[in-house]
Amino acid sequence: TITDERASNPAAGGADRPIGYGRIQRKEDPRFIRGKGNYIDDIVLPGMLHSAILRAPVAHATLVSIDTTRALAHPGVVAVITGKDLLGLKLAWAPTLSADVQAVLVTDKVRFQGQEVAFVVANDRYAARDALELIDVEYDVLPPVIDARKALDPGAPVIRTDIEGKTDNHIFDWEAGDAAETDAVFASADVVISQEIVYPRVHPAPMETCGAVADYEPIEGHLTLYETTQAPHAHRTLFAIVAGIPEHKIRIVSPDIGGGFGNKVGIYPGYILAVVGSIVTGKPVKWVEDRSENLMSTSFARDYIMQGEIAATKDGTILALRTNVLADHGAFNATAQPTKYPAGFFHIFTGSYDLKAAHCKVTGVYTNKAPGGVAYACSFRVTEAVYLVERLVDILARKLEMDPAELRIKNFIQPEQFPYKNKTGWEYDSGNYEPAMRLSMQIAGYEELRREQKEKRERGELMGIGVSFFTETVGAGPRKHMDIVGLGMADGAELRVHPTGKAVVRLSVQSQGQGHETTFAQIVAEELGIPPEDIDVVHGDTDQTPFGLGTYGSRSTPVSGAAVALVARKVRDKARFIAAAMLETRPEDLEWEKGRWFVKGDPSIGKTIAEISMGAHGTVELPEGIDGNLDAEVTYDPPNLTFPFGAYICVVDIDPGTGHVKVRRFIAVDDCGTRINPMIIEGQVHGGLTDGVGMALMEIIQFDEDGNNLGGSFMDYLIPTAMEVPNWETGFTVTPSPHHPIGAKGVGESATVGSPPAVVNAVVDALAPFGVVHMDMPCTPGRVWEAMQGRPRPP
Ligand code: MCN
Ligand code: CUM
């Protein structure tokens, strides 16, 4: 484990290397800070029409009738499309990413508030919006299922009456680990603690909402779809399957994206409706949702009710973990995760600890709420897993009267145990946990903080210190274990070096703000010795990029980053043959130094990549089998996921009069292996920590008993601003991934995964004098105050 920034990449040449990895400014920023980004709503095509969606006002109702006459007569309205129209086109229902179907427009029954009922296409957005009010719909309201705990009650209203023979709201049961072995360990343990822990429904709420511009050209039968998507290639294949348009006649363009956070993985009815609108009207159609539509109908996150238990010895050796989870998936099972894993990667709930046994069981249910579930920097539900284990370990520490940091350290998987096979089947690639934990304690001044807390407690002041440690699993595939609707999780990369030595690299992943245009250029720069500014990164257009599964689960660096390193190495290897021909020597007599091949023993004789590229495209006679270019392509199928980790410490002060929680300090030590651009990594961590404070203290999508969404605007769904978060204190260690070509692990979701338990542990720690052992998120002033009165609000 290395903690010095520059020494962190010894292979890269140390402190003063001119190009490659390091803290360089983002290449994309000049365009963004000048307002020159090109987002969906910036796209204007000749003759383009606008659209709006009529949404259901209630959560559960039979659709009795729908009359569009008045809307059609409204000036400027070009078309009004209903579920009945879609039935004729066989497009009323679309397959979801989880082997279920979802209504594109309601045909039979409304299943959540905000569901899509009708689609208006008009000359401008105002006419489309106004016409919504002229559509006459009659609903017959049904009792809804809102509380997931009641979804499986006998007699509960059946939501999915569209599924033949369905008589309940059950979706799946899934388990991992060994139940009998785990029960046996529990039966003989000295100490068992048990707690129900709810991770409430939250929403990724990206700054840019979802939208699309569909342009169907009827003569060639060619569809161009500009779309807010994190996975353009996967979407193209799915559109080909759903809409029946041949795949080679579909071009998906994902322009600049104003934040995705998992919200832009799925295929929403709005995208499909824009396509239908364009086919029906013969004109390009734009659809852009507003904030409430985004919060009420697009992919939510979490909604896990977890019963968790730890078995341990008296002296604090953790022996086993078990959990039973009720997963609220909403009205359609549309979660976006590898097919094999209906609960995502939740079964990494064993965390960072060396256990004797573990077992988890997850039951998925339908409720009358919006579908989704895998979003908001979740790493396929590692968020829920880490929150569960890190809360349980804190509860155990309290019970055993042990320091929570020391209890964690005592139970860590040890460095020599890697690669470590956990009890639910994961193989952790590499890790060195204690130095990261110790570093975070050192930055925090942990002992001093505990002393301060003790003094304050004596004076009746409420100060809390929360510790969390997480292990993530990011970078899905390998393809043999992981697919989405049959598409294996691998990624392509294509690299072309132009005659003058400038290059273009084409990716199958899609940035939503993570800085790919910079970091992927840095990977090529590091491998070929071309400055990053001479390398263009192309992504987000299926006509211009190789096939691959896209950006989510922090897989871009683990998978696409590996593909890019390998494609650059392929070019480098080819360059060796061309250089040998140019220098009239043998390839094996050449040696590589960053940027050039030179003659072993005589470094003055050599050729730079630019010279070699000119040679490849020039008049030099090339060896047999070597084409006249310096191009290559690669498809990378990762052998395993990568397992980044981190140690977080949060310090809070609580106002005893109001219950208001102030996050005073937050220390985050992250280990994502080799660090390509430390500045971008810090940006990712800062963003994720802000997410974590938001979820822990403010954010929740709640429903009343009728199924009305109470978090449908930013007046009600609170997200943190600079006012609510402290100055982040970050540190890092470097434990490279042994199987990744450059040793990098993903980092894009680490802080969102790791920070909520640190904040909640701090709040609960501050409330220890009141006997509070657990509190569900969000720890709003009202809830904290009630907990202080000994009346914790029922979850
Ligand atoms: N990076 C690096 N060195 C590493 C690891 C990563 O320099 N060892 C850099 C990468 O090269 C990349 C960035 O950090 O520029 C994030 O990389 P990675 O961890 O591979 O994650 P992805 O690029 O695949 O991004 C996806 C991840 C996810 S799943 C969510 S959700 C999320 C997140 O990224 N959504 C985001 N961070 C986000 N940040 C912004 N601004 N916007 C979003 O929508
Ligand atoms: Cu789960 S949110 Mo990200 O994987 O796109």
GROMACS .gro file of N, CA, C and O in nm, residues 432-533:
model
  408
  432ASN      N    1  -0.608  -0.409   0.125
  432ASN     CA    2  -0.520  -0.391   0.240
  432ASN      C    3  -0.590  -0.289   0.328
  432ASN      O    4  -0.573  -0.169   0.313
  433TYR      N    5  -0.677  -0.339   0.417
  433TYR     CA    6  -0.776  -0.253   0.480
  433TYR      C    7  -0.724  -0.171   0.598
  433TYR      O    8  -0.760  -0.055   0.614
  434GLU      N    9  -0.640  -0.233   0.680
  434GLU     CA   10  -0.603  -0.163   0.804
  434GLU      C   11  -0.530  -0.030   0.778
  434GLU      O   12  -0.562   0.070   0.843
  435PRO      N   13  -0.436  -0.025   0.683
  435PRO     CA   14  -0.369   0.104   0.659
  435PRO      C   15  -0.469   0.214   0.620
  435PRO      O   16  -0.452   0.330   0.660
  436ALA      N   17  -0.572   0.178   0.543
  436ALA     CA   18  -0.671   0.279   0.503
  436ALA      C   19  -0.749   0.327   0.626
  436ALA      O   20  -0.771   0.447   0.644
  437MET      N   21  -0.788   0.232   0.712
  437MET     CA   22  -0.861   0.269   0.834
  437MET      C   23  -0.774   0.356   0.923
  437MET      O   24  -0.817   0.461   0.973
  438ARG      N   25  -0.648   0.314   0.942
  438ARG     CA   26  -0.556   0.391   1.029
  438ARG      C   27  -0.532   0.530   0.972
  438ARG      O   28  -0.523   0.628   1.048
  439LEU      N   29  -0.520   0.539   0.838
  439LEU     CA   30  -0.496   0.670   0.777
  439LEU      C   31  -0.614   0.764   0.802
  439LEU      O   32  -0.597   0.882   0.835
  440SER      N   33  -0.735   0.711   0.788
  440SER     CA   34  -0.852   0.797   0.811
  440SER      C   35  -0.857   0.841   0.957
  440SER      O   36  -0.893   0.956   0.988
  441MET      N   37  -0.818   0.751   1.049
  441MET     CA   38  -0.819   0.786   1.192
  441MET      C   39  -0.713   0.892   1.221
  441MET      O   40  -0.734   0.983   1.301
  442GLN      N   41  -0.601   0.879   1.149
  442GLN     CA   42  -0.492   0.977   1.167
  442GLN      C   43  -0.535   1.114   1.116
  442GLN      O   44  -0.516   1.216   1.184
  443ILE      N   45  -0.594   1.119   0.996
  443ILE     CA   46  -0.640   1.248   0.941
  443ILE      C   47  -0.744   1.310   1.034
  443ILE      O   48  -0.746   1.429   1.060
  444ALA      N   49  -0.831   1.223   1.088
  444ALA     CA   50  -0.939   1.274   1.174
  444ALA      C   51  -0.887   1.320   1.309
  444ALA      O   52  -0.948   1.407   1.373
  445GLY      N   53  -0.775   1.264   1.353
  445GLY     CA   54  -0.734   1.285   1.492
  445GLY      C   55  -0.832   1.211   1.582
  445GLY      O   56  -0.894   1.270   1.671
  446TYR      N   57  -0.847   1.082   1.557
  446TYR     CA   58  -0.958   1.004   1.612
  446TYR      C   59  -0.960   1.007   1.765
  446TYR      O   60  -1.064   1.030   1.827
  447GLU      N   61  -0.843   0.984   1.828
  447GLU     CA   62  -0.839   0.977   1.976
  447GLU      C   63  -0.880   1.111   2.035
  447GLU      O   64  -0.956   1.117   2.132
  448GLU      N   65  -0.830   1.217   1.973
  448GLU     CA   66  -0.861   1.352   2.021
  448GLU      C   67  -1.011   1.379   2.008
  448GLU      O   68  -1.074   1.439   2.096
  449LEU      N   69  -1.068   1.333   1.896
  449LEU     CA   70  -1.213   1.351   1.877
  449LEU      C   71  -1.292   1.278   1.985
  449LEU      O   72  -1.390   1.331   2.038
  450ARG      N   73  -1.248   1.157   2.017
  450ARG     CA   74  -1.319   1.082   2.122
  450ARG      C   75  -1.308   1.154   2.257
  450ARG      O   76  -1.403   1.155   2.336
  451ARG      N   77  -1.188   1.214   2.282
  451ARG     CA   78  -1.171   1.289   2.407
  451ARG      C   79  -1.267   1.409   2.411
  451ARG      O   80  -1.336   1.433   2.510
  452GLU      N   81  -1.272   1.480   2.298
  452GLU     CA   82  -1.360   1.596   2.288
  452GLU      C   83  -1.506   1.555   2.311
  452GLU      O   84  -1.582   1.622   2.383
  453GLN      N   85  -1.541   1.441   2.253
  453GLN     CA   86  -1.679   1.393   2.266
  453GLN      C   87  -1.713   1.365   2.413
  453GLN      O   88  -1.822   1.399   2.460
  454LYS      N   89  -1.617   1.304   2.483
  454LYS     CA   90  -1.640   1.268   2.622
  454LYS      C   91  -1.665   1.394   2.705
  454LYS      O   92  -1.763   1.400   2.782
  455GLU      N   93  -1.582   1.495   2.682
  455GLU     CA   94  -1.599   1.621   2.756
  455GLU      C   95  -1.734   1.685   2.726
  455GLU      O   96  -1.805   1.731   2.814
  456LYS      N   97  -1.768   1.684   2.596
  456LYS     CA   98  -1.895   1.747   2.557
  456LYS      C   99  -2.014   1.674   2.616
  456LYS      O  100  -2.111   1.736   2.659
  457ARG      N  101  -2.004   1.541   2.618
  457ARG     CA  102  -2.114   1.464   2.676
  457ARG      C  103  -2.138   1.502   2.821
  457ARG      O  104  -2.251   1.513   2.865
  458GLU      N  105  -2.028   1.523   2.892
  458GLU     CA  106  -2.042   1.561   3.034
  458GLU      C  107  -2.113   1.696   3.047
  458GLU      O  108  -2.182   1.720   3.144
  459ARG      N  109  -2.098   1.779   2.944
  459ARG     CA  110  -2.166   1.910   2.947
  459ARG      C  111  -2.305   1.904   2.882
  459ARG      O  112  -2.370   2.006   2.865
  460GLY      N  113  -2.345   1.784   2.838
  460GLY     CA  114  -2.477   1.771   2.776
  460GLY      C  115  -2.482   1.808   2.630
  460GLY      O  116  -2.589   1.824   2.572
  461GLU      N  117  -2.365   1.825   2.568
  461GLU     CA  118  -2.364   1.856   2.425
  461GLU      C  119  -2.365   1.728   2.343
  461GLU      O  120  -2.308   1.627   2.385
  462LEU      N  121  -2.426   1.732   2.225
  462LEU     CA  122  -2.443   1.611   2.145
  462LEU      C  123  -2.347   1.611   2.027
  462LEU      O  124  -2.371   1.676   1.926
  463MET      N  125  -2.240   1.535   2.044
  463MET     CA  126  -2.144   1.521   1.935
  463MET      C  127  -2.132   1.372   1.903
  463MET      O  128  -2.129   1.290   1.993
  464GLY      N  129  -2.128   1.341   1.772
  464GLY     CA  130  -2.119   1.199   1.734
  464GLY      C  131  -2.005   1.176   1.636
  464GLY      O  132  -1.975   1.263   1.554
  465ILE      N  133  -1.943   1.059   1.649
  465ILE     CA  134  -1.836   1.021   1.556
  465ILE      C  135  -1.879   0.891   1.491
  465ILE      O  136  -1.905   0.792   1.560
  466GLY      N  137  -1.888   0.892   1.358
  466GLY     CA  138  -1.934   0.772   1.287
  466GLY      C  139  -1.824   0.717   1.199
  466GLY      O  140  -1.759   0.792   1.126
  467VAL      N  141  -1.807   0.586   1.207
  467VAL     CA  142  -1.704   0.520   1.128
  467VAL      C  143  -1.773   0.427   1.030
  467VAL      O  144  -1.873   0.364   1.064
  468SER      N  145  -1.722   0.420   0.906
  468SER     CA  146  -1.767   0.311   0.819
  468SER      C  147  -1.649   0.265   0.734
  468SER      O  148  -1.556   0.342   0.708
  469PHE      N  149  -1.654   0.140   0.698
  469PHE     CA  150  -1.553   0.084   0.608
  469PHE      C  151  -1.628   0.003   0.503
  469PHE      O  152  -1.719  -0.072   0.536
  470PHE      N  153  -1.591   0.023   0.377
  470PHE     CA  154  -1.667  -0.048   0.273
  470PHE      C  155  -1.573  -0.118   0.176
  470PHE      O  156  -1.461  -0.074   0.153
  471THR      N  157  -1.624  -0.228   0.120
  471THR     CA  158  -1.562  -0.289   0.003
  471THR      C  159  -1.667  -0.290  -0.106
  471THR      O  160  -1.781  -0.329  -0.083
  472GLU      N  161  -1.629  -0.243  -0.222
  472GLU     CA  162  -1.718  -0.233  -0.336
  472GLU      C  163  -1.686  -0.345  -0.433
  472GLU      O  164  -1.574  -0.398  -0.433
  473THR      N  165  -1.782  -0.378  -0.520
  473THR     CA  166  -1.753  -0.469  -0.629
  473THR      C  167  -1.800  -0.405  -0.758
  473THR      O  168  -1.920  -0.391  -0.781
  474VAL      N  169  -1.706  -0.358  -0.840
  474VAL     CA  170  -1.743  -0.282  -0.960
  474VAL      C  171  -1.665  -0.328  -1.082
  474VAL      O  172  -1.551  -0.375  -1.072
  475GLY      N  173  -1.729  -0.313  -1.199
  475GLY     CA  174  -1.663  -0.349  -1.324
  475GLY      C  175  -1.723  -0.474  -1.386
  475GLY      O  176  -1.651  -0.559  -1.438
  476ALA      N  177  -1.856  -0.484  -1.387
  476ALA     CA  178  -1.922  -0.603  -1.442
  476ALA      C  179  -1.888  -0.619  -1.591
  476ALA      O  180  -1.877  -0.521  -1.662
  477GLY      N  181  -1.868  -0.739  -1.640
  477GLY     CA  182  -1.858  -0.880  -1.626
  477GLY      C  183  -1.782  -0.952  -1.518
  477GLY      O  184  -1.796  -0.907  -1.409
  478PRO      N  185  -1.727  -1.069  -1.558
  478PRO     CA  186  -1.707  -1.120  -1.695
  478PRO      C  187  -1.838  -1.157  -1.766
  478PRO      O  188  -1.938  -1.181  -1.701
  479ARG      N  189  -1.831  -1.162  -1.898
  479ARG     CA  190  -1.953  -1.182  -1.976
  479ARG      C  191  -2.018  -1.318  -1.951
  479ARG      O  192  -2.138  -1.331  -1.964
  480LYS      N  193  -1.939  -1.419  -1.914
  480LYS     CA  194  -2.001  -1.550  -1.893
  480LYS      C  195  -2.091  -1.550  -1.770
  480LYS      O  196  -2.183  -1.629  -1.758
  481HIS      N  197  -2.067  -1.460  -1.675
  481HIS     CA  198  -2.152  -1.452  -1.556
  481HIS      C  199  -2.252  -1.337  -1.564
  481HIS      O  200  -2.348  -1.336  -1.489
  482MET      N  201  -2.221  -1.239  -1.648
  482MET     CA  202  -2.305  -1.119  -1.642
  482MET      C  203  -2.351  -1.072  -1.779
  482MET      O  204  -2.270  -1.053  -1.869
  483ASP      N  205  -2.481  -1.052  -1.787
  483ASP     CA  206  -2.538  -1.001  -1.911
  483ASP      C  207  -2.658  -0.916  -1.876
  483ASP      O  208  -2.710  -0.922  -1.764
  484ILE      N  209  -2.699  -0.835  -1.972
  484ILE     CA  210  -2.828  -0.768  -1.961
  484ILE      C  211  -2.907  -0.811  -2.083
  484ILE      O  212  -2.858  -0.797  -2.196
  485VAL      N  213  -3.023  -0.868  -2.059
  485VAL     CA  214  -3.105  -0.932  -2.163
  485VAL      C  215  -3.019  -1.004  -2.268
  485VAL      O  216  -3.037  -0.986  -2.388
  486GLY      N  217  -2.927  -1.084  -2.220
  486GLY     CA  218  -2.850  -1.171  -2.310
  486GLY      C  219  -2.726  -1.106  -2.368
  486GLY      O  220  -2.646  -1.173  -2.434
  487LEU      N  221  -2.707  -0.974  -2.348
  487LEU     CA  222  -2.587  -0.909  -2.398
  487LEU      C  223  -2.478  -0.916  -2.291
  487LEU      O  224  -2.494  -0.864  -2.180
  488GLY      N  225  -2.368  -0.983  -2.323
  488GLY     CA  226  -2.261  -1.004  -2.225
  488GLY      C  227  -2.188  -0.876  -2.192
  488GLY      O  228  -2.168  -0.789  -2.278
  489MET      N  229  -2.147  -0.865  -2.066
  489MET     CA  230  -2.088  -0.738  -2.020
  489MET      C  231  -1.939  -0.730  -2.054
  489MET      O  232  -1.853  -0.764  -1.974
  490ALA      N  233  -1.913  -0.683  -2.176
  490ALA     CA  234  -1.777  -0.659  -2.221
  490ALA      C  235  -1.779  -0.523  -2.292
  490ALA      O  236  -1.886  -0.469  -2.318
  491ASP      N  237  -1.661  -0.470  -2.323
  491ASP     CA  238  -1.657  -0.340  -2.390
  491ASP      C  239  -1.547  -0.334  -2.494
  491ASP      O  240  -1.440  -0.391  -2.477
  492GLY      N  241  -1.578  -0.261  -2.601
  492GLY     CA  242  -1.482  -0.246  -2.710
  492GLY      C  243  -1.406  -0.114  -2.702
  492GLY      O  244  -1.450  -0.020  -2.638
  493ALA      N  245  -1.293  -0.111  -2.768
  493ALA     CA  246  -1.219   0.015  -2.786
  493ALA      C  247  -1.149   0.010  -2.920
  493ALA      O  248  -1.101  -0.096  -2.963
  494GLU      N  249  -1.149   0.124  -2.990
  494GLU     CA  250  -1.079   0.135  -3.118
  494GLU      C  251  -0.985   0.254  -3.110
  494GLU      O  252  -1.024   0.361  -3.063
  495LEU      N  253  -0.864   0.236  -3.158
  495LEU     CA  254  -0.767   0.344  -3.153
  495LEU      C  255  -0.708   0.364  -3.292
  495LEU      O  256  -0.669   0.267  -3.359
  496ARG      N  257  -0.708   0.488  -3.335
  496ARG     CA  258  -0.642   0.521  -3.462
  496ARG      C  259  -0.539   0.628  -3.436
  496ARG      O  260  -0.571   0.732  -3.378
  497VAL      N  261  -0.416   0.604  -3.483
  497VAL     CA  262  -0.315   0.708  -3.476
  497VAL      C  263  -0.304   0.767  -3.616
  497VAL      O  264  -0.277   0.695  -3.712
  498HIS      N  265  -0.329   0.896  -3.629
  498HIS     CA  266  -0.325   0.962  -3.759
  498HIS      C  267  -0.179   0.976  -3.804
  498HIS      O  268  -0.087   0.968  -3.721
  499PRO      N  269  -0.154   1.002  -3.934
  499PRO     CA  270  -0.017   1.011  -3.984
  499PRO      C  271   0.073   1.106  -3.903
  499PRO      O  272   0.190   1.077  -3.882
  500THR      N  273   0.016   1.215  -3.851
  500THR     CA  274   0.101   1.310  -3.778
  500THR      C  275   0.116   1.274  -3.630
  500THR      O  276   0.172   1.352  -3.553
  501GLY      N  277   0.063   1.160  -3.590
  501GLY     CA  278   0.084   1.118  -3.452
  501GLY      C  279  -0.023   1.163  -3.355
  501GLY      O  280  -0.014   1.138  -3.236
  502LYS      N  281  -0.124   1.232  -3.404
  502LYS     CA  282  -0.241   1.261  -3.320
  502LYS      C  283  -0.332   1.138  -3.326
  502LYS      O  284  -0.325   1.061  -3.422
  503ALA      N  285  -0.419   1.123  -3.225
  503ALA     CA  286  -0.495   0.997  -3.221
  503ALA      C  287  -0.641   1.020  -3.186
  503ALA      O  288  -0.678   1.124  -3.131
  504VAL      N  289  -0.721   0.920  -3.217
  504VAL     CA  290  -0.861   0.919  -3.175
  504VAL      C  291  -0.890   0.782  -3.116
  504VAL      O  292  -0.854   0.680  -3.174
  505VAL      N  293  -0.952   0.783  -2.996
  505VAL     CA  294  -0.990   0.657  -2.934
  505VAL      C  295  -1.142   0.656  -2.920
  505VAL      O  296  -1.202   0.756  -2.881
  506ARG      N  297  -1.202   0.545  -2.959
  506ARG     CA  298  -1.348   0.534  -2.960
  506ARG      C  299  -1.392   0.433  -2.854
  506ARG      O  300  -1.339   0.322  -2.850
  507LEU      N  301  -1.489   0.474  -2.772
  507LEU     CA  302  -1.529   0.394  -2.656
  507LEU      C  303  -1.674   0.348  -2.667
  507LEU      O  304  -1.756   0.415  -2.728
  508SER      N  305  -1.704   0.239  -2.600
  508SER     CA  306  -1.843   0.194  -2.594
  508SER      C  307  -1.913   0.244  -2.468
  508SER      O  308  -2.031   0.222  -2.450
  509VAL      N  309  -1.838   0.306  -2.378
  509VAL     CA  310  -1.901   0.362  -2.258
  509VAL      C  311  -1.934   0.508  -2.282
  509VAL      O  312  -1.892   0.567  -2.381
  510GLN      N  313  -2.010   0.568  -2.190
  510GLN     CA  314  -2.067   0.700  -2.214
  510GLN      C  315  -2.057   0.783  -2.087
  510GLN      O  316  -2.116   0.748  -1.986
  511SER      N  317  -1.984   0.892  -2.092
  511SER     CA  318  -1.969   0.977  -1.974
  511SER      C  319  -2.097   1.056  -1.946
  511SER      O  320  -2.165   1.101  -2.037
  512GLN      N  321  -2.128   1.072  -1.818
  512GLN     CA  322  -2.239   1.163  -1.780
  512GLN      C  323  -2.185   1.275  -1.693
  512GLN      O  324  -2.259   1.341  -1.622
  513GLY      N  325  -2.053   1.293  -1.694
  513GLY     CA  326  -1.992   1.396  -1.609
  513GLY      C  327  -1.865   1.347  -1.542
  513GLY      O  328  -1.801   1.421  -1.468
  514GLN      N  329  -1.829   1.222  -1.568
  514GLN     CA  330  -1.714   1.162  -1.498
  514GLN      C  331  -1.580   1.198  -1.559
  514GLN      O  332  -1.476   1.154  -1.508
  515GLY      N  333  -1.578   1.273  -1.668
  515GLY     CA  334  -1.450   1.318  -1.722
  515GLY      C  335  -1.382   1.218  -1.813
  515GLY      O  336  -1.260   1.220  -1.828
  516HIS      N  337  -1.459   1.134  -1.881
  516HIS     CA  338  -1.399   1.031  -1.967
  516HIS      C  339  -1.313   1.089  -2.078
  516HIS      O  340  -1.216   1.028  -2.119
  517GLU      N  341  -1.350   1.207  -2.129
  517GLU     CA  342  -1.273   1.263  -2.241
  517GLU      C  343  -1.129   1.291  -2.197
  517GLU      O  344  -1.038   1.296  -2.278
  518THR      N  345  -1.113   1.310  -2.068
  518THR     CA  346  -0.979   1.336  -2.014
  518THR      C  347  -0.910   1.206  -1.973
  518THR      O  348  -0.798   1.177  -2.016
  519THR      N  349  -0.977   1.127  -1.889
  519THR     CA  350  -0.906   1.012  -1.830
  519THR      C  351  -0.875   0.905  -1.935
  519THR      O  352  -0.771   0.840  -1.928
  520PHE      N  353  -0.965   0.885  -2.031
  520PHE     CA  354  -0.935   0.782  -2.132
  520PHE      C  355  -0.824   0.828  -2.225
  520PHE      O  356  -0.744   0.746  -2.272
  521ALA      N  357  -0.815   0.959  -2.248
  521ALA     CA  358  -0.700   1.011  -2.324
  521ALA      C  359  -0.573   0.991  -2.242
  521ALA      O  360  -0.465   0.962  -2.297
  522GLN      N  361  -0.584   1.005  -2.111
  522GLN     CA  362  -0.465   0.986  -2.026
  522GLN      C  363  -0.414   0.841  -2.030
  522GLN      O  364  -0.294   0.818  -2.023
  523ILE      N  365  -0.507   0.747  -2.040
  523ILE     CA  366  -0.464   0.606  -2.047
  523ILE      C  367  -0.384   0.584  -2.176
  523ILE      O  368  -0.276   0.524  -2.174
  524VAL      N  369  -0.436   0.634  -2.288
  524VAL     CA  370  -0.362   0.620  -2.415
  524VAL      C  371  -0.229   0.693  -2.405
  524VAL      O  372  -0.124   0.641  -2.448
  525ALA      N  373  -0.230   0.813  -2.346
  525ALA     CA  374  -0.109   0.892  -2.333
  525ALA      C  375  -0.002   0.815  -2.255
  525ALA      O  376   0.115   0.812  -2.292
  526GLU      N  377  -0.048   0.754  -2.147
  526GLU     CA  378   0.045   0.678  -2.063
  526GLU      C  379   0.106   0.560  -2.140
  526GLU      O  380   0.225   0.530  -2.128
  527GLU      N  381   0.026   0.496  -2.223
  527GLU     CA  382   0.074   0.377  -2.294
  527GLU      C  383   0.157   0.411  -2.417
  527GLU      O  384   0.245   0.335  -2.455
  528LEU      N  385   0.123   0.523  -2.483
  528LEU     CA  386   0.190   0.553  -2.611
  528LEU      C  387   0.283   0.673  -2.606
  528LEU      O  388   0.360   0.697  -2.700
  529GLY      N  389   0.275   0.750  -2.497
  529GLY     CA  390   0.361   0.867  -2.488
  529GLY      C  391   0.318   0.980  -2.579
  529GLY      O  392   0.397   1.063  -2.619
  530ILE      N  393   0.189   0.984  -2.616
  530ILE     CA  394   0.134   1.099  -2.690
  530ILE      C  395   0.068   1.188  -2.585
  530ILE      O  396   0.000   1.137  -2.496
  531PRO      N  397   0.084   1.319  -2.590
  531PRO     CA  398   0.018   1.404  -2.489
  531PRO      C  399  -0.134   1.387  -2.494
  531PRO      O  400  -0.191   1.375  -2.603
  532PRO      N  401  -0.201   1.389  -2.378
  532PRO     CA  402  -0.347   1.369  -2.375
  532PRO      C  403  -0.422   1.468  -2.464
  532PRO      O  404  -0.527   1.434  -2.520
  533GLU      N  405  -0.371   1.589  -2.478
  533GLU     CA  406  -0.445   1.686  -2.560
  533GLU      C  407  -0.442   1.650  -2.708
  533GLU      O  408  -0.518   1.704  -2.787
   0.00000   0.00000   0.00000
